[in-house]
Tab-separated table of C-alpha atoms and ligand atoms in Angstrom:
chain	number	residue	atom	x	y	z
V	103	MET	CA	98.749	117.338	104.799
V	104	ALA	CA	101.320	114.708	104.194
V	105	LYS	CA	102.321	112.857	107.336
V	106	LYS	CA	105.835	111.860	106.221
V	107	ALA	CA	105.884	112.316	102.479
V	108	PRO	CA	106.720	110.507	100.125
V	109	TRP	CA	105.810	107.388	102.364
V	110	ASP	CA	102.696	108.764	103.633
V	111	GLY	CA	101.718	111.472	101.095
V	112	GLY	CA	99.360	114.067	100.520
V	113	ILE	CA	100.430	117.723	100.177
V	114	VAL	CA	103.797	119.126	102.185
V	115	TRP	CA	103.760	122.448	103.237
V	116	SER	CA	107.013	123.425	104.230
V	117	THR	CA	109.175	126.639	104.110
V	118	THR	CA	112.492	127.215	102.861
V	119	PRO	CA	115.379	127.893	105.108
V	120	ASP	CA	114.879	131.649	104.779
V	121	GLY	CA	111.169	131.224	105.655
V	122	GLN	CA	109.008	131.132	102.633
V	123	PRO	CA	106.532	129.168	101.225
V	124	TRP	CA	107.614	125.556	99.891
V	125	ILE	CA	104.832	123.633	99.045
V	126	GLY	CA	104.794	120.342	97.171
V	127	THR	CA	102.480	116.857	96.222
V	128	ALA	CA	103.554	113.230	96.690
V	129	VAL	CA	100.616	110.998	96.205
V	130	GLU	CA	102.036	107.819	94.674
V	131	GLY	CA	100.292	105.925	97.864
V	132	GLU	CA	97.411	107.837	98.584
V	133	GLY	CA	96.325	108.576	94.919
V	134	CYS	CA	95.793	111.086	92.763
V	135	ASP	CA	92.619	111.782	93.991
V	136	LEU	CA	93.789	113.508	96.938
V	137	PHE	CA	94.072	116.629	94.858
V	138	TRP	CA	92.922	116.598	91.458
V	139	PRO	CA	89.841	114.745	90.331
V	140	CYS	CA	91.161	111.380	88.530
V	141	ILE	CA	90.772	107.909	88.111
V	142	ASP	CA	92.595	106.584	90.763
V	143	HIS	CA	94.361	103.725	88.768
V	144	PRO	CA	97.552	103.061	86.899
V	145	THR	CA	95.696	102.885	83.947
V	146	GLY	CA	94.110	105.763	84.577
V	147	ARG	CA	96.562	108.244	82.957
V	148	PRO	CA	95.124	111.152	81.257
V	149	HIS	CA	96.136	111.769	77.595
V	150	LEU	CA	95.995	115.679	78.273
V	151	VAL	CA	96.667	117.524	81.245
V	152	ASP	CA	96.601	121.372	81.588
V	153	GLU	CA	97.985	122.641	85.030
V	154	HIS	CA	97.157	126.583	85.893
V	155	VAL	CA	98.403	127.243	89.527
V	156	THR	CA	97.972	130.902	90.912
V	157	VAL	CA	100.655	131.885	93.624
V	158	PRO	CA	101.635	135.019	95.127
V	159	LYS	CA	104.866	136.909	93.561
V	160	PRO	CA	107.611	135.888	94.026
V	161	LEU	CA	106.593	132.556	94.466
V	162	VAL	CA	107.514	129.819	91.117
V	163	ALA	CA	104.951	127.267	90.415
V	164	VAL	CA	106.710	124.523	88.343
V	165	GLY	CA	104.692	121.696	86.529
V	166	ASN	CA	104.576	118.703	84.129
V	167	GLY	CA	105.113	118.885	80.631
V	168	VAL	CA	106.044	122.278	78.716
V	169	ALA	CA	105.719	125.775	80.359
V	170	MET	CA	102.802	127.336	78.372
V	171	GLY	CA	103.520	130.587	79.650
V	172	VAL	CA	102.606	133.037	83.195
V	173	ASP	CA	99.500	135.425	83.763
V	174	GLU	CA	100.463	138.341	86.011
V	175	LYS	CA	97.780	140.510	87.804
V	176	ASP	CA	97.450	142.650	91.047
V	177	GLY	CA	100.860	140.728	92.770
V	178	MET	CA	99.921	137.154	91.631
V	179	ARG	CA	101.082	134.709	88.994
V	180	THR	CA	99.500	132.322	87.376
V	181	TYR	CA	101.692	129.415	85.824
V	182	HIS	CA	100.079	127.388	82.597
V	183	TRP	CA	101.731	124.074	82.031
V	184	ARG	CA	100.574	121.002	79.959
V	185	GLY	CA	101.866	117.595	79.770
V	186	HIS	CA	100.696	114.532	77.892
V	187	ASP	CA	100.265	111.055	79.070
V	188	VAL	CA	101.056	111.752	82.473
V	189	SER	CA	101.102	108.735	84.527
V	190	THR	CA	98.320	109.478	87.516
V	191	TYR	CA	100.782	109.854	90.330
V	192	GLY	CA	103.155	111.618	88.191
V	193	ILE	CA	101.169	114.909	88.176
V	194	SER	CA	102.324	117.184	91.051
V	195	LEU	CA	102.311	120.753	92.346
V	196	ASN	CA	105.700	122.563	93.119
V	197	ILE	CA	105.802	125.872	94.597
V	198	ALA	CA	108.484	128.079	95.981
V	199	PRO	CA	110.463	131.269	95.127
V	200	TYR	CA	112.499	128.793	92.756
V	201	ARG	CA	115.684	129.761	91.223
V	202	GLU	CA	116.312	127.756	87.628
V	203	LEU	CA	119.148	126.375	86.057
V	204	SER	CA	118.940	125.138	82.333
V	205	GLY	CA	120.558	123.851	79.327
V	206	THR	CA	120.085	121.680	76.239
V	207	TYR	CA	120.933	117.807	76.109
V	208	THR	CA	122.072	116.769	72.518
V	209	SER	CA	121.159	112.924	72.399
V	210	ARG	CA	122.737	110.381	70.496
V	211	PHE	CA	119.351	109.740	69.112
V	212	GLY	CA	119.750	113.162	66.933
V	213	ASN	CA	117.366	115.181	68.899
V	214	THR	CA	117.830	117.610	71.385
V	215	TYR	CA	115.820	118.692	74.502
V	216	PRO	CA	115.991	121.222	77.441
V	217	MET	CA	117.074	120.344	80.680
V	218	HIS	CA	115.983	121.894	83.627
V	219	TYR	CA	116.640	122.148	87.528
V	220	TRP	CA	114.300	124.332	90.172
V	221	TYR	CA	116.029	125.027	93.110
V	222	VAL	CA	115.439	127.055	96.466
V	223	ASP	CA	119.289	127.936	97.518
V	224	ASP	CA	122.801	126.825	97.538
V	225	ASP	CA	123.734	127.837	94.032
V	226	ALA	CA	127.027	126.159	94.120
V	227	ARG	CA	125.783	122.682	95.117
V	228	ALA	CA	122.625	122.978	92.553
V	229	LYS	CA	125.266	123.553	89.718
V	230	VAL	CA	127.029	120.552	90.694
V	231	LEU	CA	123.871	118.405	90.766
V	232	PHE	CA	122.709	120.009	87.406
V	233	ALA	CA	126.171	118.821	85.917
V	234	GLU	CA	125.170	115.391	86.381
V	235	PHE	CA	122.163	115.345	84.396
V	236	PRO	CA	123.798	114.840	81.144
V	237	LYS	CA	126.192	111.821	82.735
V	238	MET	CA	123.175	110.310	83.864
V	239	LEU	CA	121.210	110.573	80.531
V	240	ASP	CA	124.214	109.340	78.419
V	241	PHE	CA	124.000	106.395	80.612
V	242	LEU	CA	120.150	105.721	80.249
V	243	GLU	CA	119.512	106.514	76.705
V	244	SER	CA	122.879	104.313	75.865
V	245	ALA	CA	121.726	101.509	78.057
V	246	ILE	CA	117.984	101.412	77.648
V	247	GLY	CA	116.872	103.934	75.010
V	248	PRO	CA	115.720	107.282	74.452
V	249	TYR	CA	114.705	109.615	76.974
V	250	PRO	CA	111.030	109.284	76.625
V	251	PHE	CA	109.837	113.045	77.129
V	252	ALA	CA	112.138	114.627	74.961
V	253	ALA	CA	108.882	116.340	73.410
V	254	GLU	CA	108.295	118.127	76.779
V	255	LYS	CA	111.709	118.358	78.910
V	256	MET	CA	113.730	116.701	81.619
V	257	GLY	CA	113.202	118.428	84.606
V	258	VAL	CA	113.874	118.197	88.283
V	259	VAL	CA	112.607	120.355	91.218
V	260	GLU	CA	114.025	120.824	94.775
V	261	THR	CA	111.243	119.314	96.962
V	262	PRO	CA	110.723	119.526	101.072
V	263	TYR	CA	110.617	115.643	100.887
V	264	LYS	CA	112.799	113.108	99.693
V	265	GLY	CA	112.073	112.267	96.210
V	266	MET	CA	109.287	110.653	93.860
V	267	GLU	CA	109.462	110.271	89.908
V	268	HIS	CA	107.269	112.899	88.636
V	269	GLN	CA	106.911	112.933	85.147
V	270	THR	CA	109.173	115.290	83.502
V	271	VAL	CA	109.234	117.028	86.656
V	272	ASN	CA	111.273	114.863	89.048
V	273	ALA	CA	110.752	115.565	92.732
V	274	TYR	CA	114.677	115.752	94.590
V	275	GLY	CA	114.919	116.223	98.476
V	276	ASN	CA	118.073	114.583	98.881
V	277	GLN	CA	120.373	117.638	99.851
V	278	TYR	CA	123.079	116.897	98.038
V	279	ALA	CA	124.138	113.768	99.836
V	280	LYS	CA	127.347	112.078	98.976
V	281	THR	CA	128.064	108.643	98.337
V	282	PRO	CA	131.441	106.676	97.632
V	283	TYR	CA	130.236	105.960	94.552
V	284	GLY	CA	130.621	109.502	92.757
V	285	TYR	CA	127.207	110.363	92.126
V	286	ASP	CA	123.615	111.374	93.642
V	287	ASP	CA	121.972	107.730	93.668
V	288	LEU	CA	118.296	109.478	94.803
V	289	LEU	CA	118.663	111.589	91.393
V	290	GLN	CA	119.780	108.618	89.386
V	291	HIS	CA	116.897	106.579	90.787
V	292	GLU	CA	114.097	108.990	90.056
V	293	LEU	CA	115.555	109.900	86.811
V	294	ALA	CA	115.586	105.782	85.771
V	295	HIS	CA	111.848	106.141	86.426
V	296	GLU	CA	111.208	108.231	83.838
V	297	TRP	CA	111.747	105.092	81.551
V	298	PHE	CA	110.606	102.378	84.370
V	299	GLY	CA	107.400	103.739	85.828
V	300	ASN	CA	106.395	106.689	83.356
V	301	GLN	CA	107.325	105.276	79.952
V	302	VAL	CA	106.310	101.874	80.992
V	303	THR	CA	103.524	101.993	83.808
V	304	ASN	CA	102.428	98.794	85.984
V	305	ALA	CA	98.982	97.477	84.366
V	306	ASN	CA	98.405	96.739	88.046
V	307	TRP	CA	100.219	97.653	91.413
V	308	ASP	CA	100.679	93.957	91.511
V	309	ASP	CA	103.518	94.125	88.838
V	310	MET	CA	105.424	97.125	90.808
V	311	TRP	CA	108.678	95.724	90.626
V	312	ILE	CA	108.674	96.320	87.137
V	313	HIS	CA	109.109	100.223	88.496
V	314	GLU	CA	111.344	99.886	91.327
V	315	ALA	CA	113.381	96.919	90.376
V	316	PHE	CA	114.708	98.145	87.060
V	317	ALA	CA	114.738	101.645	88.673
V	318	THR	CA	116.858	100.204	91.565
V	319	TYR	CA	119.065	97.973	89.354
V	320	MET	CA	120.089	101.156	87.123
V	321	GLN	CA	122.396	102.337	90.380
V	322	PRO	CA	124.847	99.358	90.146
V	323	LEU	CA	124.724	99.484	86.882
V	324	TYR	CA	125.721	103.290	86.499
V	325	ALA	CA	128.075	103.130	89.184
V	326	GLU	CA	129.941	100.661	87.297
V	327	SER	CA	129.670	102.597	84.164
V	328	ILE	CA	131.556	105.339	86.129
V	329	GLY	CA	133.461	103.859	88.458
V	330	GLY	CA	134.066	99.978	87.463
V	331	LYS	CA	133.427	96.648	88.644
V	332	GLN	CA	134.265	97.633	92.504
V	333	ALA	CA	131.556	100.240	92.472
V	334	TYR	CA	129.098	97.644	90.816
V	335	PHE	CA	129.559	94.917	93.231
V	336	ALA	CA	129.732	97.039	96.637
V	337	SER	CA	126.395	98.712	95.027
V	338	LEU	CA	124.689	94.863	94.579
V	339	MET	CA	126.051	93.784	98.234
V	340	ARG	CA	124.332	96.678	99.877
V	341	ILE	CA	121.113	95.803	98.388
V	342	ARG	CA	121.774	91.825	98.660
V	343	ALA	CA	122.142	92.574	102.678
V	344	GLY	CA	118.906	94.229	103.094
V	345	LEU	CA	116.454	91.509	101.257
V	346	VAL	CA	113.674	90.475	103.183
V	347	ASN	CA	112.306	87.158	101.521
V	348	GLU	CA	108.907	87.158	103.430
V	349	HIS	CA	106.707	87.586	100.922
V	350	PRO	CA	106.563	87.186	96.856
V	351	ILE	CA	107.080	90.108	94.634
V	352	VAL	CA	104.308	89.514	92.721
V	353	SER	CA	101.061	87.857	93.594
V	354	GLY	CA	99.062	87.020	90.403
V	355	LYS	CA	96.454	88.807	91.605
V	356	PRO	CA	95.137	92.623	91.285
V	357	ARG	CA	96.490	94.409	94.260
V	358	ARG	CA	96.399	98.073	95.515
V	359	GLU	CA	99.441	99.904	96.174
V	360	GLU	CA	99.367	99.871	99.844
V	361	ASP	CA	99.004	96.105	99.532
V	362	VAL	CA	102.394	95.677	97.643
V	363	TYR	CA	104.057	97.993	100.378
V	364	GLU	CA	102.955	96.711	103.478
V	365	PRO	CA	104.249	93.361	104.786
V	366	GLU	CA	101.107	93.094	107.428
V	367	ARG	CA	99.245	92.696	104.616
V	368	GLY	CA	101.163	90.117	102.584
V	369	GLY	CA	103.265	92.672	100.458
V	370	PRO	CA	106.819	92.276	99.474
V	371	GLY	CA	107.488	95.634	100.808
V	372	GLN	CA	111.029	96.891	99.937
V	373	ASP	CA	111.937	93.474	98.306
V	374	ILE	CA	110.263	94.722	94.956
V	375	TYR	CA	113.591	97.159	95.233
V	376	GLY	CA	116.530	95.053	96.131
V	377	LYS	CA	115.088	91.588	95.703
V	378	GLY	CA	113.775	92.760	92.209
V	379	ALA	CA	117.268	94.465	91.506
V	380	MET	CA	119.369	91.199	92.293
V	381	MET	CA	117.215	89.202	90.304
V	382	LEU	CA	117.673	91.230	87.157
V	383	HIS	CA	121.237	90.889	87.659
V	384	THR	CA	120.903	87.148	87.938
V	385	LEU	CA	119.044	87.262	84.893
V	386	ARG	CA	121.689	89.402	83.094
V	387	MET	CA	124.237	87.064	84.303
V	388	THR	CA	122.129	84.357	83.041
V	389	ILE	CA	121.010	85.171	79.375
V	390	GLY	CA	123.774	87.689	78.415
V	391	ASP	CA	123.735	91.177	78.212
V	392	ASP	CA	122.426	91.448	74.482
V	393	ALA	CA	119.261	89.462	75.698
V	394	PHE	CA	119.042	91.175	78.887
V	395	TYR	CA	119.115	94.811	77.289
V	396	ARG	CA	116.582	94.011	74.454
V	397	SER	CA	114.062	92.237	76.690
V	398	ALA	CA	114.251	95.910	78.760
V	399	ARG	CA	113.837	97.868	75.620
V	400	LEU	CA	110.527	95.815	74.624
V	401	LEU	CA	109.315	96.137	77.627
V	402	VAL	CA	110.139	99.965	77.916
V	403	TYR	CA	109.017	100.970	74.436
V	404	GLY	CA	107.204	98.037	73.023
V	405	THR	CA	109.748	97.890	70.065
V	406	GLU	CA	113.792	96.721	69.991
V	407	HIS	CA	114.398	100.058	67.951
V	408	PRO	CA	113.140	102.613	69.690
V	409	VAL	CA	113.652	106.418	68.145
V	410	PRO	CA	112.177	109.507	69.181
V	411	GLY	CA	108.347	109.780	67.734
V	412	ASN	CA	108.340	105.928	67.190
V	413	PHE	CA	106.727	105.053	71.148
V	414	ALA	CA	104.139	106.244	73.345
V	415	PRO	CA	103.732	105.537	77.069
V	416	ARG	CA	102.632	101.617	77.411
V	417	TYR	CA	101.725	99.472	80.420
V	418	GLY	CA	103.846	96.397	81.238
V	419	SER	CA	102.981	93.477	83.374
V	420	THR	CA	105.131	90.566	84.962
V	421	ARG	CA	103.456	88.326	82.491
V	422	GLU	CA	104.352	90.372	79.585
V	423	PHE	CA	107.665	90.404	80.715
V	424	ILE	CA	108.370	87.006	80.927
V	425	ASP	CA	106.749	86.205	77.721
V	426	ILE	CA	109.238	88.868	76.046
V	427	VAL	CA	112.400	87.098	77.818
V	428	ASP	CA	111.079	83.629	76.347
V	429	LYS	CA	110.730	84.999	72.952
V	430	VAL	CA	114.425	87.093	73.155
V	431	THR	CA	116.097	84.031	74.501
V	432	GLY	CA	114.127	81.367	72.465
V	433	LYS	CA	113.590	79.608	75.850
V	434	ASP	CA	111.417	78.497	78.391
V	435	MET	CA	112.402	80.757	81.431
V	436	ARG	CA	109.270	80.635	83.316
V	437	TRP	CA	111.004	78.326	86.110
V	438	PHE	CA	113.421	81.192	86.743
V	439	PHE	CA	110.514	83.686	87.295
V	440	ASN	CA	108.904	81.234	89.025
V	441	VAL	CA	111.028	81.104	91.642
V	442	TYR	CA	112.600	84.750	91.964
V	443	LEU	CA	109.029	86.591	91.583
V	444	TYR	CA	106.318	84.111	92.563
V	445	GLN	CA	107.924	82.527	95.825
V	446	ALA	CA	109.444	84.149	98.909
V	447	ALA	CA	111.964	82.163	99.840
V	448	LEU	CA	115.327	82.459	97.819
V	449	PRO	CA	116.554	79.458	95.607
V	450	ASP	CA	119.177	77.804	98.506
V	451	LEU	CA	122.213	75.931	96.582
V	452	GLN	CA	123.422	72.880	98.456
V	453	VAL	CA	126.756	71.772	98.424
V	454	THR	CA	128.414	68.608	99.707
V	455	ARG	CA	131.858	67.249	99.033
V	456	ASP	CA	131.887	63.683	98.817
V	457	GLY	CA	135.716	62.345	98.525
V	458	GLN	CA	136.958	64.158	95.142
V	459	VAL	CA	133.279	64.892	94.086
V	460	LEU	CA	131.585	68.191	94.673
V	461	HIS	CA	127.891	67.990	94.335
V	462	LEU	CA	125.659	70.556	93.722
V	463	ALA	CA	121.770	70.575	94.246
V	464	TRP	CA	119.199	73.486	93.761
V	465	SER	CA	116.582	73.240	96.399
V	466	VAL	CA	113.658	75.948	95.438
V	467	PRO	CA	110.352	76.922	97.212
V	468	GLY	CA	107.464	75.539	95.225
V	469	LYS	CA	109.542	72.434	94.049
V	470	GLY	CA	109.655	73.373	90.379
V	471	PRO	CA	112.181	72.819	87.976
V	472	PHE	CA	115.526	74.959	88.462
V	473	PRO	CA	118.073	74.687	85.804
V	474	LEU	CA	120.049	77.561	86.755
V	475	PRO	CA	123.968	77.064	85.653
V	476	VAL	CA	126.307	77.282	88.055
V	477	ASP	CA	130.019	78.294	87.700
V	478	VAL	CA	132.683	76.512	90.074
V	479	ARG	CA	136.174	77.461	90.500
V	480	ILE	CA	138.563	74.713	91.090
V	481	ASP	CA	142.126	75.928	91.775
V	482	ASP	CA	143.181	78.184	88.817
V	483	ARG	CA	140.177	76.953	86.399
V	484	VAL	CA	136.202	77.867	86.510
V	485	VAL	CA	133.851	75.069	85.295
V	486	THR	CA	129.966	75.861	84.421
V	487	LEU	CA	127.694	73.254	85.626
V	488	PRO	CA	124.261	73.228	83.675
V	489	MET	CA	122.287	71.841	86.537
V	490	THR	CA	119.953	70.694	83.835
V	491	ASP	CA	117.686	68.637	86.423
V	492	GLY	CA	118.540	71.180	89.284
V	493	LYS	CA	122.024	68.947	90.205
V	494	GLY	CA	125.409	68.789	89.163
V	495	GLU	CA	128.802	67.502	90.178
V	496	VAL	CA	132.415	68.098	89.603
V	497	SER	CA	135.486	66.422	90.577
V	498	LEU	CA	137.876	67.734	93.072
V	499	PRO	CA	141.479	66.560	93.423
V	500	ALA	CA	142.813	66.336	96.629
V	501	ASN	CA	143.551	69.543	98.548
V	502	ALA	CA	141.964	71.348	95.736
V	503	THR	CA	140.332	74.926	96.897
V	504	TYR	CA	136.731	75.735	94.938
V	505	THR	CA	134.587	78.514	95.219
V	506	VAL	CA	130.744	78.354	93.995
V	507	ASP	CA	129.644	81.267	91.884
V	508	PRO	CA	133.063	82.892	91.988
V	509	ASP	CA	131.864	85.880	89.699
V	510	SER	CA	128.792	86.546	92.028
V	511	LYS	CA	126.085	85.995	89.230
V	512	LEU	CA	123.394	84.429	91.379
V	513	LEU	CA	120.837	85.671	93.915
V	514	LYS	CA	120.605	82.357	96.152
V	515	ARG	CA	120.218	81.998	100.025
V	516	ASP	CA	123.565	82.893	101.711
V	517	ALA	CA	124.153	81.576	105.212
V	518	GLY	CA	126.575	84.427	105.975
V	519	ILE	CA	124.264	87.096	105.000
V	520	ASP	CA	121.396	85.300	107.168
V	521	ALA	CA	123.907	85.132	110.126
V	522	TYR	CA	124.642	88.909	109.539
V	523	LYS	CA	120.870	89.822	109.628
V	524	ASP	CA	120.210	87.680	112.508
V	525	TYR	CA	123.085	89.613	114.288
V	526	VAL	CA	121.715	93.126	113.368
V	527	GLU	CA	118.106	92.093	114.195
V	528	SER	CA	119.676	90.830	117.851
V	529	LYS	CA	121.666	93.836	118.302
V	530	LYS	CA	118.630	96.039	117.389
V	531	LYS	CA	116.449	94.076	120.100
V	532	SER	CA	119.089	94.480	122.886
V	533	LYS	CA	119.174	98.003	122.300
V	534	ALA	CA	115.453	98.420	122.313
V	535	GLY	CA	115.393	96.158	125.443
Y	1349	LIG	ZN1	111.645	104.328	93.082
């Protein structure tokens, strides 16, 4: 029995609003071995999975991969599903008196594949959510590449818990919550995991930011694609204000999933989502869109030119991603990742005004090199300081006003956000006291 799925996972025994059985599984943390015999390690994904689930009528069992038929006998139904190369924690049971919406997606890559949504009630809101599927696929296919499981299906199933990236049968339990961004951010996040998590899977849980940072960064990018810059930067600001920066995102050693999630065990916890996403924003601003998306594509597919049929699920690691970025940019970018992924504290840009000169200097944890260029606005012009040795200066006429990083390209320590977080923390304490 799951205590608080999907975070404390297991089997979720619930009921639909009209009192019928509603059963799901969510075992990312606890492991697939909770309900089927498996090798509970990211590299243990089985090549072929056959699922046979027997339920009393009128319950429906929705599984991974392709529907292989239903047998009915004595008021019982046995559902057969078959999936290929399914990620270990992506295998799930989903049982309820489901209703179904389905359609066909026509991809820019020339193929078509089925879209399905299994839901428990509320036909009207289900239709609205289903109408979001092709728009999200348009974005992810154009930004990253082909939907990885087009040979099976793009599937979503309503669950009695919040969500989980179950391969080809994504768990959705967001209860149709609305955001000011005009789309369902939980659905978009889980769908992004089909690329980041299920197509490219972390070789070790220590590399888990590959799943969560990319899947999180897809929300501001999608928000921008449908709502413009305001939506992009508003999403980023919400993410930025939540960073913790107490433990590095990557340890460089093999870790268990719970070691990553729990700060008490030295894990980065939620920073694999938010700080990872902010790191990716900074990377994109630094190396440019072309190099960024080429690098992401190589990580996801192992090729820059993915088309349906020329790739299969693969494993990725932090080390590999850094090598990819080095290769694509033709530069040694280790200094960038050494600070953002392997150090806890954020880089700190120290800015001092000395008469008519503005001095900038990076101060980074680990004391390594950090030649991250910085834009400075001086009155109505913007100059880019290369910061080659971590330092830079620019002349500042008397009475000139200036903004450091006017286009918000860089993740760095921010005194305003630190003060805000202290304030929120003190409010919490005074309430608790
Ligand atoms: Zn996620």
